[in-house]
Amino acid sequence: MNMNESPMDDIVVRPVPTAPAPGAVRLSPVIMTHPRRLVMAKTLGAELGVPDIVLDPEPHAAPNPLRTARVAWSAVADGATHHVVLQDDISASPEVLGQISAAVAQFPGAAIACYANWDTRNGELMRLAALAGVDWVRARHEEYVPVLALSLPEQVARAHPDGTARFDAKYDDSAMSYHLGEQGCPVYIPVPAPVEHIGDDSISDMNHHGIRRSAVFASDSELLAPGKGRTVLERIDFIPFLRFGESMVVLDHLVGDGGTPLCVQWSEAMPHIGVGWDALFEDGAEVSEAGAAPLWREIGDALGTDYTHAFWVHCFLVGWQVERISRKVPRAARAHGPERRSRVAEIALSTIGIGGLPRLERARVSEELRRTLTEAARRRVAAGRRAATRPTG
């Protein structure tokens, strides 16, 4: 593997500009679906006040989400400033379109994604932001763009069918990544996000993905209410990434031949992220030795030693990075009080453990075990934050 070193990027947290009243935004929402799930789509439409439903134009052909997405993104209503495509397998509050309007007013030239899977890089960014008290993240394109509930400026939406015509794949999220890259259109995700994925039956051969949920979802209007002086995590130098039971790190300053950031094993990343080995182990011994602690013993017995160790390392690196992000957020720019920040952080902590498991193992995580994973994450993230405040060198 070739690694090309680029200048070490720092963390960039910036204030979100004061937005005009969302009344200047005119949304054009539709729901895309397949005839097999038309009842589900109609139910969602009734709940959200979205009567326009776009069906797969070739329902008897092999499932192809991109085929339906091209029709959905071309269905922009006259006079709309932004077009919203919702997929049928979501749950959202009845006020979600108002929430999207407010988000669009903050970032009128950008795409707004209202969801990110708990086992993706964008999901990891959402958790880091939630734990650091940041309100938005700029999404990354290298995996895919989350399209479960997405808003685009109308001209970008109208360009989608032609813009993805040469994209020879069936997956609408990968095609969207390509399209927005070509359009130069950034994607922002609010933290917490107002949309959740429901159900685990896929009509596009995605059942092997197992349970898929949001990294940081909230339906409580108090948690979703915009605050003043909000902030956005625009750039970050590394992302701790727990996926399929492995602790990885995405390194923005190390790129491969394809020009995308490298994702490497945590131990390989250590020389590049400023975390010392002593710091990692200072607050506790290896998991094999720390198994005497009831929390870690329970996790090890239920999920195995390898996963427990990966989870233990990952949560520490999350805490380390959260502390660094927090330093970039001016106290005066924090939009919400400590109680609200604590509640959002708790949601983020609750998805680390289950989201990082191999996909087909998530279904066997009981509520009791999930509470244990959340508590273990809380303690280990706190250890990472403490370590990041100590002098180095």
Short mmCIF file of C-alpha atoms in Angstrom, two decimals:
data_model
loop_
_atom_site.label_atom_id
_atom_site.label_comp_id
_atom_site.label_asym_id
_atom_site.label_seq_id
_atom_site.Cartn_x
_atom_site.Cartn_y
_atom_site.Cartn_z
CA MET A 1 0.00 0.00 0.00
CA ASN A 2 1.40 3.34 -1.02
CA MET A 3 0.95 6.13 1.45
CA ASN A 4 1.44 9.67 0.24
CA GLU A 5 1.90 12.10 3.09
CA SER A 6 0.12 15.43 2.79
CA PRO A 7 0.35 18.31 5.28
CA MET A 8 -1.31 17.37 8.57
CA ASP A 9 -4.78 18.84 8.58
CA ASP A 10 -6.12 20.23 11.80
CA ILE A 11 -9.67 20.25 13.11
CA VAL A 12 -11.87 23.04 11.79
CA VAL A 13 -15.03 24.04 13.67
CA ARG A 14 -16.69 27.19 12.41
CA PRO A 15 -19.80 29.15 13.33
CA VAL A 16 -22.84 28.63 11.12
CA PRO A 17 -23.82 31.96 9.53
CA THR A 18 -27.08 33.47 10.70
CA ALA A 19 -29.74 32.23 8.29
CA PRO A 20 -32.59 34.19 6.79
CA ALA A 21 -36.09 33.19 7.78
CA PRO A 22 -36.88 29.72 6.40
CA GLY A 23 -39.93 31.27 4.71
CA ALA A 24 -37.63 31.98 1.75
CA VAL A 25 -37.26 28.22 1.29
CA ARG A 26 -39.83 26.40 -0.83
CA LEU A 27 -39.49 22.64 -0.55
CA SER A 28 -40.68 20.13 -3.11
CA PRO A 29 -40.91 16.79 -1.24
CA VAL A 30 -41.60 13.32 -2.68
CA ILE A 31 -41.38 9.76 -1.37
CA MET A 32 -39.71 7.12 -3.53
CA THR A 33 -40.81 3.52 -3.24
CA HIS A 34 -41.46 0.21 -4.98
CA PRO A 35 -44.99 -1.15 -5.51
CA ARG A 36 -44.22 -3.84 -2.93
CA ARG A 37 -44.00 -1.10 -0.31
CA LEU A 38 -46.61 1.30 -1.59
CA VAL A 39 -48.74 0.96 1.55
CA MET A 40 -45.71 1.84 3.67
CA ALA A 41 -45.02 4.88 1.50
CA LYS A 42 -48.61 6.08 1.65
CA THR A 43 -48.64 5.73 5.43
CA LEU A 44 -45.46 7.77 5.68
CA GLY A 45 -46.86 10.36 3.30
CA ALA A 46 -50.00 10.75 5.41
CA GLU A 47 -47.91 11.19 8.56
CA LEU A 48 -45.63 13.83 7.04
CA GLY A 49 -48.05 15.57 4.71
CA VAL A 50 -46.26 14.40 1.56
CA PRO A 51 -48.82 13.16 -0.99
CA ASP A 52 -46.45 12.80 -3.96
CA ILE A 53 -45.10 9.27 -4.31
CA VAL A 54 -42.66 8.16 -7.01
CA LEU A 55 -42.76 4.47 -7.99
CA ASP A 56 -40.09 2.32 -9.57
CA PRO A 57 -40.69 2.80 -13.31
CA GLU A 58 -39.78 -0.83 -14.00
CA PRO A 59 -41.23 -2.72 -11.02
CA HIS A 60 -40.91 -6.15 -12.63
CA ALA A 61 -37.22 -5.74 -13.39
CA ALA A 62 -34.46 -6.55 -10.92
CA PRO A 63 -34.51 -4.06 -8.01
CA ASN A 64 -32.52 -0.94 -8.78
CA PRO A 65 -32.80 2.03 -6.38
CA LEU A 66 -30.93 4.33 -8.76
CA ARG A 67 -33.56 3.77 -11.44
CA THR A 68 -36.26 5.03 -9.10
CA ALA A 69 -34.05 7.80 -7.70
CA ARG A 70 -33.55 9.30 -11.15
CA VAL A 71 -37.31 9.68 -11.50
CA ALA A 72 -37.67 11.00 -7.94
CA TRP A 73 -34.97 13.65 -8.31
CA SER A 74 -36.44 14.86 -11.58
CA ALA A 75 -39.87 15.42 -9.98
CA VAL A 76 -39.08 18.98 -8.83
CA ALA A 77 -42.19 21.11 -8.41
CA ASP A 78 -42.38 24.44 -10.21
CA GLY A 79 -41.21 27.31 -8.02
CA ALA A 80 -39.31 25.08 -5.56
CA THR A 81 -35.96 26.25 -4.24
CA HIS A 82 -35.04 22.80 -2.93
CA HIS A 83 -36.17 19.25 -3.63
CA VAL A 84 -36.47 16.57 -0.95
CA VAL A 85 -36.55 12.83 -1.59
CA LEU A 86 -37.60 10.61 1.30
CA GLN A 87 -37.33 6.85 1.13
CA ASP A 88 -40.23 4.74 2.35
CA ASP A 89 -38.49 2.95 5.23
CA ILE A 90 -38.01 5.88 7.60
CA SER A 91 -39.49 7.23 10.78
CA ALA A 92 -39.60 10.98 11.40
CA SER A 93 -41.54 13.50 13.40
CA PRO A 94 -44.48 15.23 11.65
CA GLU A 95 -42.42 18.45 11.79
CA VAL A 96 -39.52 17.02 9.76
CA LEU A 97 -40.20 19.16 6.67
CA GLY A 98 -40.10 22.28 8.84
CA GLN A 99 -36.82 21.05 10.29
CA ILE A 100 -35.44 20.49 6.80
CA SER A 101 -36.57 23.99 5.78
CA ALA A 102 -34.72 25.50 8.74
CA ALA A 103 -31.62 23.44 7.86
CA VAL A 104 -31.76 24.47 4.22
CA ALA A 105 -31.99 28.13 5.27
CA GLN A 106 -28.68 27.67 7.10
CA PHE A 107 -26.96 26.01 4.11
CA PRO A 108 -28.94 27.07 1.02
CA GLY A 109 -26.33 25.97 -1.50
CA ALA A 110 -25.71 22.57 0.04
CA ALA A 111 -27.31 19.17 0.30
CA ILE A 112 -28.87 18.36 3.68
CA ALA A 113 -28.80 14.72 4.76
CA CYS A 114 -31.09 13.87 7.66
CA TYR A 115 -29.57 10.49 8.47
CA ALA A 116 -26.27 8.59 8.57
CA ASN A 117 -25.83 4.90 9.38
CA TRP A 118 -24.27 4.06 12.72
CA ASP A 119 -21.46 2.05 11.04
CA THR A 120 -20.21 4.67 8.58
CA ARG A 121 -17.62 7.42 8.61
CA ASN A 122 -20.37 10.03 8.54
CA GLY A 123 -21.99 8.29 11.50
CA GLU A 124 -18.69 8.46 13.36
CA LEU A 125 -18.47 12.18 12.57
CA MET A 126 -21.96 12.69 13.98
CA ARG A 127 -21.00 10.97 17.22
CA LEU A 128 -17.82 13.00 17.57
CA ALA A 129 -19.81 16.19 17.04
CA ALA A 130 -22.53 15.14 19.48
CA LEU A 131 -20.00 14.35 22.19
CA ALA A 132 -18.15 17.64 21.59
CA GLY A 133 -21.28 19.81 21.57
CA VAL A 134 -21.13 20.65 17.84
CA ASP A 135 -24.39 21.03 15.90
CA TRP A 136 -23.51 20.07 12.33
CA VAL A 137 -21.00 17.99 10.41
CA ARG A 138 -19.84 18.36 6.86
CA ALA A 139 -20.37 14.92 5.41
CA ARG A 140 -17.75 12.93 3.56
CA HIS A 141 -18.19 11.46 0.09
CA GLU A 142 -15.65 8.65 -0.05
CA GLU A 143 -18.04 5.92 1.14
CA TYR A 144 -21.32 7.26 -0.20
CA VAL A 145 -23.81 10.05 0.44
CA PRO A 146 -26.63 9.00 2.80
CA VAL A 147 -29.82 9.36 0.74
CA LEU A 148 -32.50 8.03 3.09
CA ALA A 149 -33.83 11.59 3.54
CA LEU A 150 -31.96 14.13 1.46
CA SER A 151 -32.56 17.70 0.28
CA LEU A 152 -30.83 19.23 -2.76
CA PRO A 153 -30.90 22.70 -4.29
CA GLU A 154 -33.40 22.48 -7.13
CA GLN A 155 -30.85 22.91 -9.93
CA VAL A 156 -28.69 20.14 -8.46
CA ALA A 157 -31.75 17.90 -8.19
CA ARG A 158 -32.80 18.55 -11.77
CA ALA A 159 -29.29 17.68 -12.98
CA HIS A 160 -29.31 14.31 -11.19
CA PRO A 161 -30.75 12.07 -13.96
CA ASP A 162 -28.25 13.27 -16.57
CA GLY A 163 -25.47 13.61 -14.02
CA THR A 164 -25.73 9.95 -13.02
CA ALA A 165 -26.45 8.56 -16.49
CA ARG A 166 -22.86 7.37 -16.92
CA PHE A 167 -22.76 5.90 -13.42
CA ASP A 168 -23.04 2.16 -14.11
CA ALA A 169 -24.36 0.86 -10.81
CA LYS A 170 -27.68 0.34 -9.10
CA TYR A 171 -26.93 2.03 -5.80
CA ASP A 172 -28.38 5.52 -5.52
CA ASP A 173 -26.14 6.51 -2.59
CA SER A 174 -22.91 5.87 -4.51
CA ALA A 175 -24.32 7.61 -7.57
CA MET A 176 -25.27 10.60 -5.41
CA SER A 177 -21.71 10.84 -4.13
CA TYR A 178 -20.46 10.96 -7.69
CA HIS A 179 -23.12 13.48 -8.76
CA LEU A 180 -22.56 15.91 -5.87
CA GLY A 181 -18.81 15.70 -6.38
CA GLU A 182 -19.27 16.69 -10.01
CA GLN A 183 -21.62 19.50 -8.99
CA GLY A 184 -19.31 20.78 -6.25
CA CYS A 185 -22.20 20.54 -3.80
CA PRO A 186 -21.26 19.93 -0.13
CA VAL A 187 -23.41 17.85 2.20
CA TYR A 188 -24.24 18.78 5.80
CA ILE A 189 -25.87 16.64 8.48
CA PRO A 190 -27.55 18.08 11.59
CA VAL A 191 -26.63 16.60 14.97
CA PRO A 192 -28.85 15.02 16.12
CA ALA A 193 -30.57 13.97 12.91
CA PRO A 194 -34.38 13.94 12.63
CA VAL A 195 -34.81 10.72 10.61
CA GLU A 196 -34.46 7.07 11.61
CA HIS A 197 -34.29 3.96 9.45
CA ILE A 198 -36.99 1.39 10.24
CA GLY A 199 -37.37 -2.23 9.27
CA ASP A 200 -34.63 -4.51 8.06
CA ASP A 201 -36.20 -6.00 4.94
CA SER A 202 -34.50 -4.69 1.81
CA ILE A 203 -35.84 -4.79 -1.74
CA SER A 204 -32.38 -4.05 -3.14
CA ASP A 205 -30.41 -7.02 -1.81
CA MET A 206 -29.17 -5.22 1.32
CA ASN A 207 -30.41 -7.69 3.93
CA HIS A 208 -26.83 -8.76 4.57
CA HIS A 209 -26.31 -5.32 6.13
CA GLY A 210 -28.33 -6.41 9.17
CA ILE A 211 -29.89 -3.85 11.49
CA ARG A 212 -29.24 -0.32 10.23
CA ARG A 213 -29.96 2.67 12.42
CA SER A 214 -28.89 6.29 12.80
CA ALA A 215 -25.70 7.18 14.63
CA VAL A 216 -27.43 10.04 16.47
CA PHE A 217 -31.21 10.16 16.01
CA ALA A 218 -33.68 12.27 17.98
CA SER A 219 -37.40 12.82 17.56
CA ASP A 220 -37.78 15.14 20.56
CA SER A 221 -38.52 18.63 19.24
CA GLU A 222 -36.53 20.14 22.11
CA LEU A 223 -33.39 18.33 20.97
CA LEU A 224 -33.97 19.23 17.33
CA ALA A 225 -34.81 22.90 17.92
CA PRO A 226 -32.17 25.18 16.39
CA GLY A 227 -30.14 27.30 18.74
CA LYS A 228 -28.30 30.56 18.28
CA GLY A 229 -24.62 30.64 17.43
CA ARG A 230 -24.50 27.09 16.12
CA THR A 231 -21.30 25.44 14.93
CA VAL A 232 -20.28 22.97 12.22
CA LEU A 233 -17.42 20.46 12.16
CA GLU A 234 -15.99 21.24 8.73
CA ARG A 235 -12.81 19.22 8.75
CA ILE A 236 -11.03 16.72 10.91
CA ASP A 237 -7.60 15.15 10.71
CA PHE A 238 -8.56 11.61 11.75
CA ILE A 239 -11.70 9.64 12.47
CA PRO A 240 -11.76 6.67 14.86
CA PHE A 241 -13.81 4.09 12.98
CA LEU A 242 -15.24 0.95 14.60
CA ARG A 243 -16.75 -1.26 11.93
CA PHE A 244 -17.46 -4.98 11.66
CA GLY A 245 -15.73 -5.49 15.01
CA GLU A 246 -12.44 -3.87 13.99
CA SER A 247 -10.98 -0.65 15.36
CA MET A 248 -9.80 1.40 12.40
CA VAL A 249 -8.70 5.00 11.87
CA VAL A 250 -9.39 7.17 8.81
CA LEU A 251 -6.35 9.38 8.22
CA ASP A 252 -7.06 12.50 6.20
CA HIS A 253 -3.39 13.36 5.79
CA LEU A 254 -2.47 9.95 4.37
CA VAL A 255 -3.85 9.24 0.94
CA GLY A 256 -3.52 6.29 -1.38
CA ASP A 257 -3.03 6.25 -5.11
CA GLY A 258 -6.75 6.93 -5.61
CA GLY A 259 -6.52 10.20 -3.69
CA THR A 260 -8.89 9.17 -0.90
CA PRO A 261 -7.99 9.14 2.80
CA LEU A 262 -6.61 5.84 4.02
CA CYS A 263 -8.42 3.71 6.58
CA VAL A 264 -5.96 1.62 8.56
CA GLN A 265 -5.85 -0.55 11.67
CA TRP A 266 -5.64 1.50 14.87
CA SER A 267 -2.15 0.21 15.71
CA GLU A 268 -0.88 1.25 12.27
CA ALA A 269 -2.40 4.70 12.76
CA MET A 270 -0.81 5.41 16.14
CA PRO A 271 2.36 7.08 14.81
CA HIS A 272 0.22 9.49 12.77
CA ILE A 273 -2.40 10.69 15.26
CA GLY A 274 -0.44 11.98 18.22
CA VAL A 275 -1.69 9.39 20.70
CA GLY A 276 1.06 7.77 22.73
CA TRP A 277 0.98 4.10 23.67
CA ASP A 278 1.45 5.04 27.32
CA ALA A 279 -1.60 7.31 27.15
CA LEU A 280 -3.73 4.56 25.66
CA PHE A 281 -2.97 2.13 28.47
CA GLU A 282 -2.53 4.56 31.36
CA ASP A 283 -6.14 4.41 32.54
CA GLY A 284 -6.35 0.64 32.51
CA ALA A 285 -4.52 -2.50 31.49
CA GLU A 286 -5.14 -4.55 28.35
CA VAL A 287 -8.67 -5.89 28.08
CA SER A 288 -7.42 -9.39 28.72
CA GLU A 289 -6.28 -8.17 32.12
CA ALA A 290 -9.07 -5.62 32.62
CA GLY A 291 -11.61 -8.43 32.19
CA ALA A 292 -11.85 -8.50 35.95
CA ALA A 293 -13.92 -5.32 35.68
CA PRO A 294 -17.60 -6.34 35.54
CA LEU A 295 -18.46 -4.20 32.53
CA TRP A 296 -15.66 -5.51 30.38
CA ARG A 297 -16.16 -9.08 31.57
CA GLU A 298 -19.81 -8.95 30.54
CA ILE A 299 -18.94 -7.55 27.13
CA GLY A 300 -16.14 -10.08 26.63
CA ASP A 301 -18.37 -13.01 27.60
CA ALA A 302 -21.14 -11.86 25.26
CA LEU A 303 -19.19 -10.60 22.25
CA GLY A 304 -15.71 -12.09 22.50
CA THR A 305 -12.29 -10.82 23.46
CA ASP A 306 -11.34 -9.51 20.04
CA TYR A 307 -14.37 -7.27 19.78
CA THR A 308 -14.04 -6.12 23.38
CA HIS A 309 -10.47 -5.02 22.79
CA ALA A 310 -11.39 -3.21 19.57
CA PHE A 311 -14.26 -1.45 21.33
CA TRP A 312 -12.01 -0.51 24.26
CA VAL A 313 -9.38 1.04 21.98
CA HIS A 314 -11.95 2.76 19.78
CA CYS A 315 -13.76 4.49 22.63
CA PHE A 316 -10.48 5.87 23.95
CA LEU A 317 -9.59 7.30 20.54
CA VAL A 318 -13.09 8.79 20.29
CA GLY A 319 -12.58 10.52 23.64
CA TRP A 320 -9.17 11.79 22.59
CA GLN A 321 -10.58 13.30 19.40
CA VAL A 322 -13.69 14.69 21.13
CA GLU A 323 -11.50 16.60 23.54
CA ARG A 324 -9.53 18.09 20.66
CA ILE A 325 -12.74 19.10 18.84
CA SER A 326 -14.16 20.63 22.01
CA ARG A 327 -11.20 23.00 22.25
CA LYS A 328 -12.13 24.41 18.85
CA VAL A 329 -15.66 25.38 19.94
CA PRO A 330 -15.81 28.89 21.46
CA ARG A 331 -17.87 28.84 24.63
CA ALA A 332 -19.93 31.77 23.33
CA ALA A 333 -20.77 29.79 20.18
CA ARG A 334 -22.37 26.87 21.99
CA ALA A 335 -26.00 26.92 20.90
CA HIS A 336 -27.51 24.84 23.69
CA GLY A 337 -27.25 24.37 27.44
CA PRO A 338 -25.50 21.50 29.25
CA GLU A 339 -28.67 19.45 29.77
CA ARG A 340 -29.46 19.30 26.08
CA ARG A 341 -25.83 18.56 25.19
CA SER A 342 -25.79 15.74 27.75
CA ARG A 343 -28.91 14.15 26.28
CA VAL A 344 -27.52 14.27 22.74
CA ALA A 345 -24.20 12.85 23.93
CA GLU A 346 -26.04 9.96 25.59
CA ILE A 347 -27.68 9.07 22.28
CA ALA A 348 -24.27 9.05 20.60
CA LEU A 349 -22.75 6.83 23.29
CA SER A 350 -25.60 4.34 22.95
CA THR A 351 -24.84 3.54 19.31
CA ILE A 352 -21.05 3.06 19.46
CA GLY A 353 -21.03 -0.50 20.70
CA ILE A 354 -23.88 -2.01 18.71
CA GLY A 355 -23.09 -0.08 15.54
CA GLY A 356 -19.50 -1.31 15.53
CA LEU A 357 -20.40 -4.98 15.62
CA PRO A 358 -20.37 -7.23 12.58
CA ARG A 359 -23.70 -6.61 10.90
CA LEU A 360 -25.39 -9.92 11.55
CA GLU A 361 -24.39 -9.95 15.23
CA ARG A 362 -26.31 -6.78 16.14
CA ALA A 363 -29.65 -8.58 16.39
CA ARG A 364 -28.47 -10.62 19.36
CA VAL A 365 -27.58 -7.59 21.49
CA SER A 366 -30.11 -7.44 24.32
CA GLU A 367 -31.25 -4.21 25.91
CA GLU A 368 -29.27 -5.09 29.02
CA LEU A 369 -26.10 -5.67 27.00
CA ARG A 370 -26.66 -2.45 25.10
CA ARG A 371 -26.86 -0.55 28.39
CA THR A 372 -23.58 -2.17 29.41
CA LEU A 373 -21.97 -1.15 26.12
CA THR A 374 -23.19 2.41 26.61
CA GLU A 375 -21.80 2.63 30.13
CA ALA A 376 -18.48 1.13 29.05
CA ALA A 377 -18.31 3.63 26.18
CA ARG A 378 -19.01 6.51 28.56
CA ARG A 379 -16.13 5.52 30.86
CA ARG A 380 -13.65 4.81 28.11
CA VAL A 381 -14.47 7.99 26.15
CA ALA A 382 -13.95 9.92 29.40
CA ALA A 383 -10.55 8.24 29.79
CA GLY A 384 -9.61 9.37 26.28
CA ARG A 385 -10.68 12.91 27.04
CA ARG A 386 -8.65 12.97 30.25
CA ALA A 387 -5.57 11.68 28.44
CA ALA A 388 -5.87 14.35 25.74
CA THR A 389 -5.63 17.09 28.39
CA ARG A 390 -2.30 15.85 29.75
CA PRO A 391 0.99 17.31 28.58
CA THR A 392 2.81 15.21 25.97
CA GLY A 393 6.42 14.77 25.20
#
